[in-house]
Structures are given as C-alpha cells and as structure tokens.
Short mmCIF file of N, CA, C and O in Angstrom, two decimals:
data_model
loop_
_atom_site.label_atom_id
_atom_site.label_comp_id
_atom_site.label_asym_id
_atom_site.label_seq_id
_atom_site.Cartn_x
_atom_site.Cartn_y
_atom_site.Cartn_z
N MET Y 8 26.72 43.37 75.37
CA MET Y 8 25.82 44.31 74.74
C MET Y 8 26.60 45.15 73.72
O MET Y 8 27.71 45.57 73.97
N ARG Y 9 26.01 45.39 72.59
CA ARG Y 9 26.65 46.15 71.53
C ARG Y 9 26.56 47.64 71.79
O ARG Y 9 25.55 48.14 72.26
N ASP Y 10 27.65 48.34 71.50
CA ASP Y 10 27.64 49.80 71.64
C ASP Y 10 26.77 50.41 70.55
O ASP Y 10 26.80 49.95 69.40
N PRO Y 11 26.01 51.44 70.88
CA PRO Y 11 25.20 52.09 69.84
C PRO Y 11 26.11 52.80 68.85
O PRO Y 11 27.24 53.16 69.16
N LEU Y 12 25.62 52.99 67.64
CA LEU Y 12 26.40 53.68 66.60
C LEU Y 12 26.62 55.14 66.94
O LEU Y 12 27.59 55.74 66.52
N PHE Y 13 25.69 55.70 67.68
CA PHE Y 13 25.79 57.10 68.08
C PHE Y 13 25.01 57.26 69.37
O PHE Y 13 24.25 56.38 69.76
N GLU Y 14 25.20 58.37 70.05
CA GLU Y 14 24.52 58.61 71.33
C GLU Y 14 23.10 59.10 71.05
O GLU Y 14 22.90 60.24 70.63
N PRO Y 15 22.10 58.25 71.27
CA PRO Y 15 20.72 58.63 70.95
C PRO Y 15 20.19 59.80 71.80
O PRO Y 15 19.29 60.51 71.36
N LYS Y 16 20.75 60.01 72.97
CA LYS Y 16 20.26 61.08 73.83
C LYS Y 16 21.11 62.34 73.75
O LYS Y 16 20.96 63.25 74.58
N ALA Y 17 21.99 62.41 72.74
CA ALA Y 17 22.81 63.61 72.58
C ALA Y 17 21.91 64.81 72.28
O ALA Y 17 20.80 64.67 71.77
N ALA Y 18 22.41 65.98 72.62
CA ALA Y 18 21.64 67.20 72.37
C ALA Y 18 21.36 67.37 70.89
O ALA Y 18 22.14 66.95 70.04
N LYS Y 19 20.23 67.96 70.58
CA LYS Y 19 19.87 68.25 69.19
C LYS Y 19 20.66 69.46 68.71
O LYS Y 19 21.00 70.35 69.49
N GLN Y 20 20.97 69.47 67.43
CA GLN Y 20 21.71 70.58 66.83
C GLN Y 20 20.92 71.09 65.63
O GLN Y 20 20.45 70.31 64.81
N THR Y 21 20.77 72.38 65.55
CA THR Y 21 20.09 72.98 64.42
C THR Y 21 21.05 73.00 63.24
O THR Y 21 22.18 73.45 63.34
N VAL Y 22 20.56 72.46 62.10
CA VAL Y 22 21.36 72.44 60.88
C VAL Y 22 20.50 72.94 59.73
O VAL Y 22 19.28 73.04 59.85
N SER Y 23 21.14 73.26 58.65
CA SER Y 23 20.41 73.73 57.48
C SER Y 23 20.55 72.68 56.38
O SER Y 23 21.66 72.26 56.05
N ILE Y 24 19.42 72.22 55.83
CA ILE Y 24 19.44 71.32 54.69
C ILE Y 24 18.55 71.89 53.60
O ILE Y 24 17.63 72.66 53.87
N THR Y 25 18.84 71.53 52.38
CA THR Y 25 18.06 72.02 51.26
C THR Y 25 17.18 70.89 50.74
O THR Y 25 17.68 69.80 50.45
N LEU Y 26 15.87 71.15 50.68
CA LEU Y 26 14.90 70.16 50.23
C LEU Y 26 14.06 70.73 49.11
O LEU Y 26 13.89 71.94 48.99
N ASN Y 27 13.48 69.84 48.34
CA ASN Y 27 12.52 70.25 47.32
C ASN Y 27 11.34 70.89 48.05
O ASN Y 27 10.73 70.28 48.93
N SER Y 28 11.02 72.13 47.71
CA SER Y 28 9.99 72.88 48.44
C SER Y 28 8.61 72.24 48.32
O SER Y 28 7.84 72.22 49.29
N ASP Y 29 8.28 71.70 47.15
CA ASP Y 29 6.97 71.06 46.97
C ASP Y 29 6.87 69.80 47.82
O ASP Y 29 5.88 69.57 48.49
N LEU Y 30 7.92 69.00 47.79
CA LEU Y 30 7.94 67.78 48.59
C LEU Y 30 7.83 68.11 50.07
O LEU Y 30 7.06 67.47 50.80
N TYR Y 31 8.58 69.11 50.52
CA TYR Y 31 8.53 69.49 51.93
C TYR Y 31 7.13 69.96 52.32
O TYR Y 31 6.60 69.54 53.35
N ALA Y 32 6.52 70.80 51.49
CA ALA Y 32 5.17 71.32 51.79
C ALA Y 32 4.16 70.18 51.86
O ALA Y 32 3.32 70.14 52.78
N LYS Y 33 4.21 69.27 50.90
CA LYS Y 33 3.25 68.16 50.90
C LYS Y 33 3.49 67.23 52.08
O LYS Y 33 2.53 66.73 52.68
N SER Y 34 4.74 67.01 52.43
CA SER Y 34 5.06 66.17 53.58
C SER Y 34 4.57 66.82 54.87
O SER Y 34 4.00 66.15 55.74
N LYS Y 35 4.78 68.13 54.96
CA LYS Y 35 4.34 68.87 56.15
C LYS Y 35 2.82 68.80 56.28
O LYS Y 35 2.28 68.64 57.38
N ASP Y 36 2.11 68.91 55.14
CA ASP Y 36 0.64 68.82 55.16
C ASP Y 36 0.16 67.47 55.69
O ASP Y 36 -0.91 67.38 56.28
N LEU Y 37 0.95 66.42 55.48
CA LEU Y 37 0.58 65.09 55.97
C LEU Y 37 1.06 64.84 57.40
O LEU Y 37 0.86 63.76 57.95
N GLY Y 38 1.71 65.85 57.97
CA GLY Y 38 2.17 65.71 59.35
C GLY Y 38 3.49 64.97 59.49
O GLY Y 38 3.80 64.48 60.58
N ILE Y 39 4.23 64.87 58.43
CA ILE Y 39 5.53 64.19 58.49
C ILE Y 39 6.54 65.10 59.16
O ILE Y 39 6.69 66.26 58.79
N ASN Y 40 7.23 64.55 60.14
CA ASN Y 40 8.26 65.30 60.86
C ASN Y 40 9.57 65.16 60.07
O ASN Y 40 10.25 64.13 60.13
N ALA Y 41 9.91 66.19 59.30
CA ALA Y 41 11.09 66.14 58.43
C ALA Y 41 12.37 65.92 59.23
O ALA Y 41 13.27 65.21 58.77
N SER Y 42 12.46 66.50 60.40
CA SER Y 42 13.67 66.33 61.22
C SER Y 42 13.84 64.87 61.62
O SER Y 42 14.95 64.32 61.54
N LYS Y 43 12.74 64.25 62.03
CA LYS Y 43 12.82 62.85 62.45
C LYS Y 43 13.16 61.95 61.27
O LYS Y 43 13.99 61.05 61.39
N VAL Y 44 12.52 62.19 60.12
CA VAL Y 44 12.80 61.39 58.93
C VAL Y 44 14.25 61.56 58.51
O VAL Y 44 14.94 60.59 58.18
N ALA Y 45 14.74 62.80 58.52
CA ALA Y 45 16.13 63.06 58.14
C ALA Y 45 17.09 62.36 59.11
O ALA Y 45 18.08 61.77 58.68
N GLU Y 46 16.80 62.42 60.39
CA GLU Y 46 17.67 61.78 61.38
C GLU Y 46 17.69 60.27 61.20
O GLU Y 46 18.75 59.64 61.25
N GLU Y 47 16.52 59.67 60.95
CA GLU Y 47 16.45 58.23 60.73
C GLU Y 47 17.21 57.84 59.46
O GLU Y 47 17.95 56.84 59.44
N ALA Y 48 17.05 58.61 58.39
CA ALA Y 48 17.74 58.32 57.14
C ALA Y 48 19.25 58.47 57.31
O ALA Y 48 20.03 57.66 56.80
N LEU Y 49 19.67 59.49 58.03
CA LEU Y 49 21.10 59.70 58.27
C LEU Y 49 21.68 58.57 59.12
O LEU Y 49 22.78 58.08 58.84
N ALA Y 50 20.94 58.13 60.12
CA ALA Y 50 21.40 57.01 60.96
C ALA Y 50 21.52 55.74 60.13
O ALA Y 50 22.49 54.99 60.27
N HIS Y 51 20.56 55.50 59.25
CA HIS Y 51 20.60 54.33 58.39
C HIS Y 51 21.82 54.38 57.46
O HIS Y 51 22.56 53.40 57.33
N GLU Y 52 22.05 55.51 56.83
CA GLU Y 52 23.18 55.66 55.91
C GLU Y 52 24.51 55.55 56.66
O GLU Y 52 25.45 54.92 56.18
N TYR Y 53 24.58 56.14 57.84
CA TYR Y 53 25.79 56.05 58.66
C TYR Y 53 26.09 54.59 58.99
O TYR Y 53 27.22 54.14 58.88
N SER Y 54 25.06 53.87 59.40
CA SER Y 54 25.22 52.46 59.75
C SER Y 54 25.72 51.65 58.55
O SER Y 54 26.64 50.83 58.68
N ALA Y 55 25.13 51.89 57.39
CA ALA Y 55 25.52 51.15 56.19
C ALA Y 55 26.97 51.44 55.82
O ALA Y 55 27.74 50.53 55.51
N ARG Y 56 27.37 52.69 55.87
CA ARG Y 56 28.74 53.05 55.49
C ARG Y 56 29.75 52.55 56.52
O ARG Y 56 30.86 52.13 56.17
N ARG Y 57 29.38 52.60 57.78
CA ARG Y 57 30.27 52.09 58.83
C ARG Y 57 30.45 50.59 58.68
O ARG Y 57 31.56 50.07 58.80
N SER Y 58 29.36 49.89 58.38
CA SER Y 58 29.44 48.45 58.18
C SER Y 58 30.35 48.12 57.00
O SER Y 58 31.16 47.19 57.07
N GLU Y 59 30.21 48.85 55.91
CA GLU Y 59 31.06 48.61 54.74
C GLU Y 59 32.53 48.89 55.07
O GLU Y 59 33.41 48.15 54.65
N ALA Y 60 32.79 49.94 55.82
CA ALA Y 60 34.17 50.25 56.21
C ALA Y 60 34.75 49.13 57.07
O ALA Y 60 35.91 48.73 56.89
N LEU Y 61 33.95 48.58 57.98
CA LEU Y 61 34.42 47.48 58.82
C LEU Y 61 34.65 46.23 57.99
O LEU Y 61 35.64 45.51 58.20
N ARG Y 62 33.76 45.95 57.02
CA ARG Y 62 33.97 44.80 56.13
C ARG Y 62 35.27 44.95 55.34
O ARG Y 62 36.02 43.99 55.18
N ALA Y 63 35.54 46.16 54.85
CA ALA Y 63 36.77 46.41 54.10
C ALA Y 63 37.99 46.20 55.00
O ALA Y 63 38.99 45.62 54.58
N GLU Y 64 37.90 46.67 56.23
CA GLU Y 64 39.01 46.48 57.17
C GLU Y 64 39.25 45.00 57.45
O GLU Y 64 40.40 44.54 57.47
N ILE Y 65 38.19 44.25 57.61
CA ILE Y 65 38.31 42.80 57.85
C ILE Y 65 38.92 42.12 56.63
O ILE Y 65 39.79 41.25 56.77
N ARG Y 66 38.48 42.50 55.41
CA ARG Y 66 39.06 41.93 54.20
C ARG Y 66 40.56 42.19 54.14
O ARG Y 66 41.36 41.31 53.82
N ASP Y 67 40.96 43.43 54.47
CA ASP Y 67 42.38 43.78 54.47
C ASP Y 67 43.16 42.96 55.49
O ASP Y 67 44.27 42.49 55.21
N GLU Y 68 42.60 42.81 56.68
CA GLU Y 68 43.27 42.04 57.74
C GLU Y 68 43.39 40.57 57.35
O GLU Y 68 44.42 39.93 57.60
N LEU Y 69 42.35 40.01 56.73
CA LEU Y 69 42.41 38.62 56.30
C LEU Y 69 43.45 38.43 55.19
O LEU Y 69 44.16 37.42 55.16
N ALA Y 70 43.54 39.40 54.30
CA ALA Y 70 44.55 39.33 53.23
C ALA Y 70 45.95 39.39 53.83
O ALA Y 70 46.85 38.66 53.39
N ALA Y 71 46.15 40.23 54.84
CA ALA Y 71 47.45 40.32 55.51
C ALA Y 71 47.78 39.00 56.21
O ALA Y 71 48.93 38.53 56.15
N LEU Y 72 46.81 38.40 56.84
CA LEU Y 72 47.02 37.12 57.51
C LEU Y 72 47.37 36.04 56.50
O LEU Y 72 48.29 35.25 56.71
N GLU Y 73 46.65 36.03 55.39
CA GLU Y 73 46.93 35.04 54.34
C GLU Y 73 48.35 35.21 53.80
O GLU Y 73 49.07 34.23 53.59
N SER Y 74 48.76 36.45 53.60
CA SER Y 74 50.12 36.74 53.12
C SER Y 74 51.16 36.27 54.13
O SER Y 74 52.16 35.66 53.77
N TYR Y 75 50.91 36.53 55.39
CA TYR Y 75 51.83 36.09 56.45
C TYR Y 75 51.95 34.57 56.45
O TYR Y 75 53.05 34.02 56.55
N GLU Y 76 50.81 33.90 56.36
CA GLU Y 76 50.83 32.44 56.40
C GLU Y 76 51.54 31.86 55.18
O GLU Y 76 52.19 30.82 55.29
N LYS Y 77 51.44 32.51 54.03
CA LYS Y 77 52.15 32.04 52.84
C LYS Y 77 53.66 32.14 53.05
O LYS Y 77 54.41 31.29 52.59
N GLN Y 78 54.09 33.19 53.74
CA GLN Y 78 55.52 33.39 53.99
C GLN Y 78 56.06 32.55 55.14
O GLN Y 78 57.15 32.01 55.07
N HIS Y 79 55.30 32.46 56.23
CA HIS Y 79 55.81 31.88 57.46
C HIS Y 79 55.11 30.61 57.91
O HIS Y 79 55.54 29.99 58.89
N GLY Y 80 54.05 30.24 57.27
CA GLY Y 80 53.28 29.08 57.69
C GLY Y 80 52.20 29.48 58.69
O GLY Y 80 52.18 30.60 59.21
N SER Y 81 51.33 28.55 58.97
CA SER Y 81 50.21 28.79 59.88
C SER Y 81 50.70 28.80 61.33
O SER Y 81 51.35 27.85 61.78
N PHE Y 82 50.39 29.84 62.05
CA PHE Y 82 50.81 29.92 63.46
C PHE Y 82 50.27 28.75 64.28
O PHE Y 82 51.02 28.12 65.03
N PRO Y 83 48.98 28.41 64.16
CA PRO Y 83 48.50 27.25 64.93
C PRO Y 83 49.24 25.97 64.58
O PRO Y 83 49.52 25.15 65.46
N GLU Y 84 49.59 25.79 63.30
CA GLU Y 84 50.33 24.60 62.92
C GLU Y 84 51.74 24.61 63.52
O GLU Y 84 52.25 23.57 63.94
N LEU Y 85 52.38 25.78 63.55
CA LEU Y 85 53.71 25.89 64.16
C LEU Y 85 53.65 25.54 65.65
O LEU Y 85 54.52 24.83 66.17
N VAL Y 86 52.64 26.02 66.34
CA VAL Y 86 52.49 25.73 67.77
C VAL Y 86 52.22 24.25 67.98
O VAL Y 86 52.82 23.59 68.84
N ARG Y 87 51.33 23.70 67.17
CA ARG Y 87 51.00 22.28 67.27
C ARG Y 87 52.25 21.43 67.03
O ARG Y 87 52.53 20.49 67.79
N ALA Y 88 53.01 21.77 66.01
CA ALA Y 88 54.24 21.03 65.71
C ALA Y 88 55.24 21.15 66.86
O ALA Y 88 55.92 20.17 67.21
N HIS Y 89 55.31 22.32 67.46
CA HIS Y 89 56.23 22.53 68.59
C HIS Y 89 55.91 21.58 69.74
O HIS Y 89 56.81 20.98 70.34
N TYR Y 90 54.65 21.44 70.08
CA TYR Y 90 54.26 20.61 71.23
C TYR Y 90 54.18 19.13 70.90
O TYR Y 90 54.05 18.31 71.79
N GLU Y 91 54.27 18.78 69.62
CA GLU Y 91 54.21 17.37 69.23
C GLU Y 91 55.61 16.81 68.94
O GLU Y 91 55.73 15.66 68.54
N ARG Y 92 56.64 17.59 69.18
CA ARG Y 92 58.00 17.12 68.90
C ARG Y 92 58.32 15.91 69.79
O ARG Y 92 57.93 15.86 70.96
N ASP Y 93 59.08 15.00 69.25
CA ASP Y 93 59.42 13.77 69.97
C ASP Y 93 60.71 13.89 70.80
O ASP Y 93 61.01 13.03 71.60
N ASP Y 94 61.46 14.97 70.60
CA ASP Y 94 62.77 15.05 71.26
C ASP Y 94 62.67 15.49 72.72
O ASP Y 94 63.68 15.63 73.40
N GLY Y 95 61.48 15.73 73.23
CA GLY Y 95 61.30 16.11 74.62
C GLY Y 95 61.58 17.55 74.91
O GLY Y 95 61.42 18.00 76.05
N ALA Y 96 62.05 18.29 73.95
CA ALA Y 96 62.34 19.72 74.16
C ALA Y 96 61.03 20.49 74.24
O ALA Y 96 60.04 20.16 73.60
N VAL Y 97 61.04 21.51 75.06
CA VAL Y 97 59.86 22.36 75.21
C VAL Y 97 60.13 23.73 74.69
O VAL Y 97 61.15 24.29 74.75
#
C-alpha cells in the first residue's frame, strides 16, 4: 500500500490567505467552501511538485549509474563473467 502524501486526519490549522474579494464573495454565494477548495488545490500542487522532485532525483541517479558503468562496466555483466569463468575459480 502506498503511503499518503500527507496525513489526511491531521488537525486543521487556521491560516491567512489573500483572495480576490469579488471572487470570494461570488463563490461564497454559491456555497463554495473556500477552505476545502484551497486544501484540494494545495494537495494537488504538492503532489505535482513532489512527483517532479522524485523524477529529477531518479534522472540524477540514472545519470550517476550510467557514468559508473562507463568507467567500470556493467555490474551484472561483471558478475555474469565471474561465474562463467572456465578456470574453476570462484
């Protein structure tokens, strides 16, 4: 099971945000819960940025692996060659 990005049952915290007053008033008239919309938008943005950070980390790790293999050869190939030697040495 995947870990959630954040604790959904964490306590609520009062924060101050600045919104367009006309937009807020019209949204409130329609019954839109600004706190819920803001929380959902923040969760979406957090998820997107976290995903991009993980992709960047993976790209960096793959580049490091490629660099290592260029210098030292492929580890699986080295292991395979070790066990396929004909001289009987282990």
